[in-house]
């Protein structure tokens, strides 16, 4: 095949809100092209994404579907994508919210050390529902906190109760979370594995208190919840889509991309000490700490 | 390596140097990340080897970087971490890297329940304990109970060798202690034995050759092993292969996967008085010592390298 692989995108009357972001994230690997079902697809198309209100009875394989309503999906879809709030079990959920800037997973063992360092209660709970943000102090008293402190509370608490968008922040910080059925369904989270679910604030607080006592269980939940949030970002959804369609652009298979890619895949913050050490060690080797020998839009902006 | 080869696999051992201190913590994992492995399968055993990238990676975890996780909390001299912001950010990032690297594995085993428990608490990852036979297991054999208790370990702080020395002051006069093994505390221990006037009752021979060690196991009344939060502990298993009961502490970690109080040994509170009482009990009731030792031997009868290889290489 000559040129880049192309992903044919079949759009109905309205382009789904999050689809452009997913396609933008996917473009390092492939070039999306808008096509009409009345014309033959352009050269180089290797897969199709259907997102019309009325889906074709006989889509061209391999294909994915962007779920836009309750209608029946054609059989044989490799992947079904859906925006948060519209997903069915098994769909690849796409979050409208990015991972909050600066959020890093702090799993329960490390957060217990941070509480020790900061002199906070051992089993500290944090709550964020609607407009209310609060934490439970050492005397089991609920103390209100400013809304902007939620990321800090979500990073330090032994367990949190969070609903709505607060839940997304808590997951991004690696908190073990108890939520309500609506929020869990909205983000397509698995009860018991990625979050705990209970009806009513009192029941959620009770579950969170028990979770704070069980570091092993809390750690499993926190890790799975954090992974679930990562998987819902547009970048990860795009990667998954491209992987399932076998879409790889030749420019990305360059030997010297390894160091930066390895650091990125491990979740290394941009200002981490190891990036400086890597730069110092590999900097004199041309291309070793960029994204590769061939400059592209992606490589020129790469940080290490 | 031998067991894999015997099972018909072509095996290469890959080793890289490791830096354990805080400032260079991530260098070795990153180096492993870049190691090209063209084999059909990779079995990674330790930090940081599990950072290797391979589509068919199986992890058999013997230990993580304990200095970064909980070594400093226990006051270990080999950890330069502390409860401060820089250490905790390093620990946090180590946790994140471990989660990513270990989650890539097709299967994750550990060598003991303690290591699995740590992996669950630190990283929220499940794993399956997979025990293996200790060195010398094919040559260790039971023998008549003698007049000494045996300790086989490196003489280092986390093994708590002073507990046995101090216990001997209260142990029955007719029982000696033979404490085999070298380590950074050996000379200090010899001084401690002299200070307590126990030279006639506590021997610290340092390194003991295998043949001699096998006979020491065979002739012991019991094996004393009271480490703090041990990962696995070969001494326990070797004692069982020799049909000897093990006296351990309630906080000895992986040792407790094997030592069941009153069934395969005696679990004490880890104090010299507690260990002395256990020695006294076994000295006074030799039939009990033999019964516990025989039960220990039964506990390890199923262990084999063949089954370890079968588990690790299962599709």
Coordinates of C-alpha atoms in Angstrom, one line a residue, chain B residues 3-305:
Chain B
X3 CA 14.7 -27.3 35.5
X4 CA 13.7 -25.4 32.4
X5 CA 16.5 -27.0 30.5
X6 CA 15.5 -30.4 31.7
X7 CA 12.0 -29.7 30.5
X8 CA 13.4 -29.3 27.0
X9 CA 13.6 -25.5 26.8
X10 CA 16.6 -23.5 25.5
X11 CA 17.3 -21.0 28.2
X12 CA 19.5 -17.9 28.5
X13 CA 20.0 -16.0 31.7
X14 CA 19.9 -12.2 31.4
X15 CA 21.4 -10.1 34.1
X16 CA 21.9 -6.4 34.4
X17 CA 23.5 -4.4 37.3
X18 CA 21.0 -2.8 39.7
X19 CA 21.3 0.5 41.6
X20 CA 19.3 0.4 44.8
X21 CA 19.7 3.9 46.1
X22 CA 17.2 6.7 45.7
X23 CA 19.0 8.9 43.2
X24 CA 19.4 6.1 40.7
X25 CA 16.2 4.2 41.4
X26 CA 14.8 4.3 37.9
X27 CA 18.0 3.8 35.9
X28 CA 17.9 0.0 36.0
X29 CA 14.2 -0.3 35.2
X30 CA 14.7 1.9 32.2
X31 CA 17.7 -0.1 31.1
X32 CA 15.6 -3.3 31.3
X33 CA 12.9 -1.6 29.3
X34 CA 15.3 -1.2 26.4
X35 CA 16.8 -4.8 26.5
X36 CA 15.9 -6.6 23.2
X37 CA 14.6 -10.1 23.9
X38 CA 13.9 -12.3 20.9
X39 CA 13.0 -15.4 22.9
X40 CA 9.6 -17.0 22.8
X41 CA 9.0 -16.2 26.4
X42 CA 10.5 -14.2 29.2
X43 CA 10.3 -15.2 32.9
X44 CA 11.2 -12.2 35.1
X45 CA 11.9 -12.8 38.7
X46 CA 13.0 -9.7 40.5
X47 CA 13.0 -5.9 40.6
X48 CA 13.9 -4.5 38.1
X49 CA 13.9 -7.4 35.5
X50 CA 10.1 -7.4 35.2
X51 CA 10.4 -4.0 33.4
X52 CA 11.6 -6.0 30.3
X53 CA 9.1 -5.7 27.4
X54 CA 7.9 -8.9 25.8
X55 CA 4.5 -10.1 24.5
X56 CA 4.9 -13.3 26.4
X57 CA 6.1 -12.1 29.8
X58 CA 5.5 -14.1 32.9
X59 CA 6.6 -12.8 36.3
X60 CA 7.7 -14.9 39.2
X61 CA 8.2 -12.3 41.8
X62 CA 10.8 -13.0 44.5
X63 CA 10.9 -9.4 45.7
X64 CA 10.1 -5.8 44.7
X65 CA 12.3 -2.8 45.6
X66 CA 11.6 -3.1 49.3
X67 CA 13.8 -0.2 50.2
X68 CA 11.5 2.1 48.3
X69 CA 8.3 0.6 49.6
X70 CA 8.5 -0.5 53.2
X71 CA 12.2 -1.0 54.1
X72 CA 12.6 2.4 55.5
X73 CA 9.4 2.1 57.5
X74 CA 10.9 -0.9 59.3
X75 CA 14.1 1.1 59.9
X76 CA 16.2 -1.0 57.5
X77 CA 19.8 0.2 57.2
X78 CA 19.8 -0.7 53.5
X79 CA 17.1 1.8 52.6
X80 CA 18.0 5.5 52.0
X81 CA 14.3 6.4 51.8
X82 CA 12.4 8.2 54.5
X83 CA 9.0 9.8 55.2
X84 CA 9.7 13.0 53.3
X85 CA 8.3 14.5 50.1
X86 CA 11.1 13.5 47.8
X87 CA 11.1 9.9 49.0
X88 CA 7.4 9.6 48.8
X89 CA 7.3 11.0 45.2
X90 CA 10.0 8.4 44.3
X91 CA 7.9 5.7 46.0
X92 CA 4.7 7.0 44.2
X93 CA 6.4 6.9 40.8
X94 CA 7.9 3.5 41.6
X95 CA 4.4 2.2 42.4
X96 CA 3.1 3.6 39.1
X97 CA 6.0 2.1 37.1
X98 CA 5.6 -1.3 38.9
X99 CA 1.8 -1.3 38.1
X100 CA 2.5 -0.7 34.4
X101 CA 5.3 -3.2 34.1
X102 CA 3.7 -6.0 36.1
X103 CA 0.3 -5.5 34.4
X104 CA 1.9 -6.3 31.1
X105 CA 2.7 -9.8 32.3
X106 CA 0.5 -12.7 31.0
X107 CA 0.6 -14.1 34.5
X108 CA 2.1 -13.0 37.8
X109 CA 3.3 -15.5 40.4
X110 CA 5.1 -14.8 43.6
X111 CA 7.3 -17.0 45.7
X112 CA 5.2 -16.7 48.9
X113 CA 2.0 -15.4 50.4
X114 CA 3.9 -12.5 52.0
X115 CA 5.2 -11.3 48.6
X116 CA 1.7 -11.6 47.1
X117 CA 0.2 -9.7 50.0
X118 CA 2.8 -6.9 49.6
X119 CA 2.0 -6.7 45.9
X120 CA -1.7 -6.4 46.7
X121 CA -1.1 -3.7 49.3
X122 CA 1.5 -1.7 47.5
X123 CA 0.2 -2.0 43.9
X124 CA -3.3 -3.4 44.0
X125 CA -2.2 -6.3 41.8
X126 CA -3.2 -9.9 42.3
X127 CA -0.7 -12.7 42.1
X128 CA -0.5 -16.5 42.8
X129 CA 2.1 -17.8 45.3
X130 CA 4.3 -20.5 43.7
X131 CA 6.7 -22.2 46.1
X132 CA 9.9 -24.0 45.0
X133 CA 12.2 -26.4 46.7
X134 CA 15.2 -24.9 48.5
X135 CA 18.9 -25.5 47.7
X136 CA 20.1 -29.0 48.9
X137 CA 16.6 -30.3 49.0
X138 CA 17.6 -33.6 47.3
X139 CA 20.3 -34.2 49.8
X140 CA 18.8 -33.2 53.1
X141 CA 17.6 -36.1 55.2
X142 CA 16.2 -36.7 58.7
X143 CA 18.4 -38.0 61.6
X144 CA 18.2 -38.5 65.3
X145 CA 17.6 -35.3 67.4
X146 CA 20.8 -34.1 69.0
X147 CA 21.7 -31.7 71.8
X148 CA 21.6 -28.5 69.8
X149 CA 19.3 -26.1 68.0
X150 CA 20.4 -24.9 64.6
X151 CA 20.2 -21.5 62.9
X152 CA 21.1 -21.1 59.2
X153 CA 21.0 -17.6 57.9
X154 CA 23.0 -14.5 57.1
X155 CA 23.9 -12.7 60.3
X156 CA 22.1 -9.5 59.5
X157 CA 19.7 -7.2 61.3
X158 CA 16.5 -8.3 59.6
X159 CA 17.3 -11.9 60.7
X160 CA 17.5 -10.9 64.3
X161 CA 20.3 -13.3 65.3
X162 CA 20.6 -11.7 68.8
X163 CA 17.3 -13.2 69.8
X164 CA 18.7 -16.8 69.7
X165 CA 21.9 -15.7 71.5
X166 CA 19.9 -14.1 74.3
X167 CA 17.4 -17.0 74.4
X168 CA 20.3 -19.4 75.1
X169 CA 20.8 -17.8 78.5
X170 CA 17.4 -19.2 79.5
X171 CA 17.4 -22.4 77.5
X172 CA 18.1 -25.8 79.1
X173 CA 21.7 -26.2 80.1
X174 CA 22.1 -29.4 78.0
X175 CA 21.1 -27.7 74.7
X176 CA 23.6 -25.7 72.6
X177 CA 23.0 -23.4 69.6
X178 CA 24.9 -23.7 66.3
X179 CA 24.4 -20.5 64.3
X180 CA 25.7 -21.1 60.8
X181 CA 26.3 -18.3 58.3
X182 CA 28.3 -15.2 57.7
X183 CA 27.1 -11.6 57.6
X184 CA 27.8 -8.1 58.6
X185 CA 26.9 -8.8 62.3
X186 CA 29.0 -11.9 62.7
X187 CA 31.9 -10.3 64.6
X188 CA 29.5 -8.2 66.7
X189 CA 27.6 -11.4 67.6
X190 CA 30.7 -13.2 68.6
X191 CA 31.4 -10.3 70.9
X192 CA 27.9 -10.4 72.3
X193 CA 28.2 -14.2 73.0
X194 CA 31.4 -13.5 74.9
X195 CA 29.9 -10.7 76.8
X196 CA 27.1 -13.0 77.9
X197 CA 29.5 -15.8 78.8
X198 CA 27.9 -18.2 76.4
X199 CA 31.0 -19.3 74.5
X200 CA 30.4 -22.9 75.5
X201 CA 26.8 -22.9 74.4
X202 CA 26.7 -20.8 71.3
X203 CA 28.8 -21.6 68.2
X204 CA 29.2 -19.1 65.4
X205 CA 31.2 -20.9 62.8
X206 CA 30.5 -18.5 60.0
X207 CA 30.4 -20.2 56.6
X208 CA 29.7 -23.9 56.7
X209 CA 30.2 -26.2 53.7
X210 CA 27.2 -28.0 52.2
X211 CA 28.1 -31.5 53.4
X212 CA 28.6 -30.3 57.0
X213 CA 25.4 -28.2 56.8
X214 CA 23.4 -31.3 55.7
X215 CA 24.6 -33.2 58.7
X216 CA 24.0 -30.3 61.0
X217 CA 20.4 -30.2 59.9
X218 CA 20.1 -34.0 60.3
X219 CA 21.3 -34.0 63.9
X220 CA 19.5 -30.9 65.2
X221 CA 16.8 -30.9 67.8
X222 CA 15.1 -28.1 66.0
X223 CA 15.8 -25.1 63.7
X224 CA 15.4 -21.6 65.1
X225 CA 14.5 -19.0 62.5
X226 CA 13.0 -15.7 63.7
X227 CA 13.5 -13.2 60.9
X228 CA 11.4 -10.1 60.6
X229 CA 8.9 -10.2 57.7
X230 CA 10.9 -12.7 55.6
X231 CA 10.0 -13.1 51.9
X232 CA 10.4 -16.8 51.8
X233 CA 13.1 -18.3 54.0
X234 CA 15.1 -21.3 52.7
X235 CA 16.0 -22.3 56.3
X236 CA 12.4 -23.2 57.1
X237 CA 12.0 -25.5 54.1
X238 CA 15.5 -27.0 54.5
X239 CA 14.5 -27.8 58.1
X240 CA 11.4 -29.6 57.0
X241 CA 13.3 -31.6 54.4
X242 CA 15.5 -32.7 57.3
X243 CA 12.4 -33.6 59.4
X244 CA 13.0 -30.9 61.9
X245 CA 10.5 -28.5 63.6
X246 CA 11.0 -24.8 63.2
X247 CA 10.8 -22.2 66.0
X248 CA 9.8 -18.9 64.4
X249 CA 8.2 -15.6 65.4
X250 CA 4.7 -14.4 64.8
X251 CA 6.0 -11.6 62.6
X252 CA 8.4 -13.8 60.5
X253 CA 6.4 -13.2 57.3
X254 CA 6.7 -15.9 54.6
X255 CA 8.0 -18.4 57.2
X256 CA 4.4 -18.5 58.5
X257 CA 3.2 -19.9 55.2
X258 CA 4.9 -23.1 56.4
X259 CA 5.2 -23.1 60.1
X260 CA 1.9 -23.8 61.8
X261 CA 2.0 -23.6 65.6
X262 CA 1.9 -27.0 67.2
X263 CA 1.7 -28.7 63.8
X264 CA 5.0 -28.2 62.0
X265 CA 6.8 -26.1 64.6
X266 CA 6.3 -23.5 67.3
X267 CA 5.3 -19.9 66.7
X268 CA 6.7 -17.6 69.4
X269 CA 6.3 -13.9 70.2
X270 CA 9.9 -13.4 68.9
X271 CA 11.4 -12.5 72.3
X272 CA 14.4 -14.3 73.7
X273 CA 12.1 -15.6 76.5
X274 CA 9.6 -16.9 74.0
X275 CA 12.2 -18.7 72.0
X276 CA 13.8 -20.1 75.1
X277 CA 10.5 -21.5 76.2
X278 CA 10.0 -23.1 72.8
X279 CA 13.4 -24.7 73.0
X280 CA 12.7 -25.9 76.5
X281 CA 9.4 -27.5 75.4
X282 CA 11.0 -29.4 72.5
X283 CA 13.9 -30.5 74.6
X284 CA 11.5 -31.8 77.3
X285 CA 9.3 -33.6 74.8
X286 CA 11.5 -35.1 72.1
X287 CA 8.5 -37.1 70.7
X288 CA 6.8 -33.8 70.0
X289 CA 9.8 -32.5 68.2
X290 CA 9.9 -35.6 66.0
X291 CA 6.2 -35.4 65.3
X292 CA 6.4 -31.7 64.3
X293 CA 9.4 -32.4 62.1
X294 CA 7.7 -35.3 60.4
X295 CA 4.7 -33.1 59.7
X296 CA 7.0 -30.5 58.2
X297 CA 8.6 -33.1 56.0
X298 CA 5.1 -34.0 54.8
X299 CA 4.3 -30.3 54.1
X300 CA 7.2 -30.0 51.6
X301 CA 6.7 -33.5 49.9
X302 CA 4.8 -32.0 47.0
X303 CA 7.4 -29.3 46.1
X304 CA 9.2 -29.9 42.9
X305 CA 11.0 -27.8 40.2

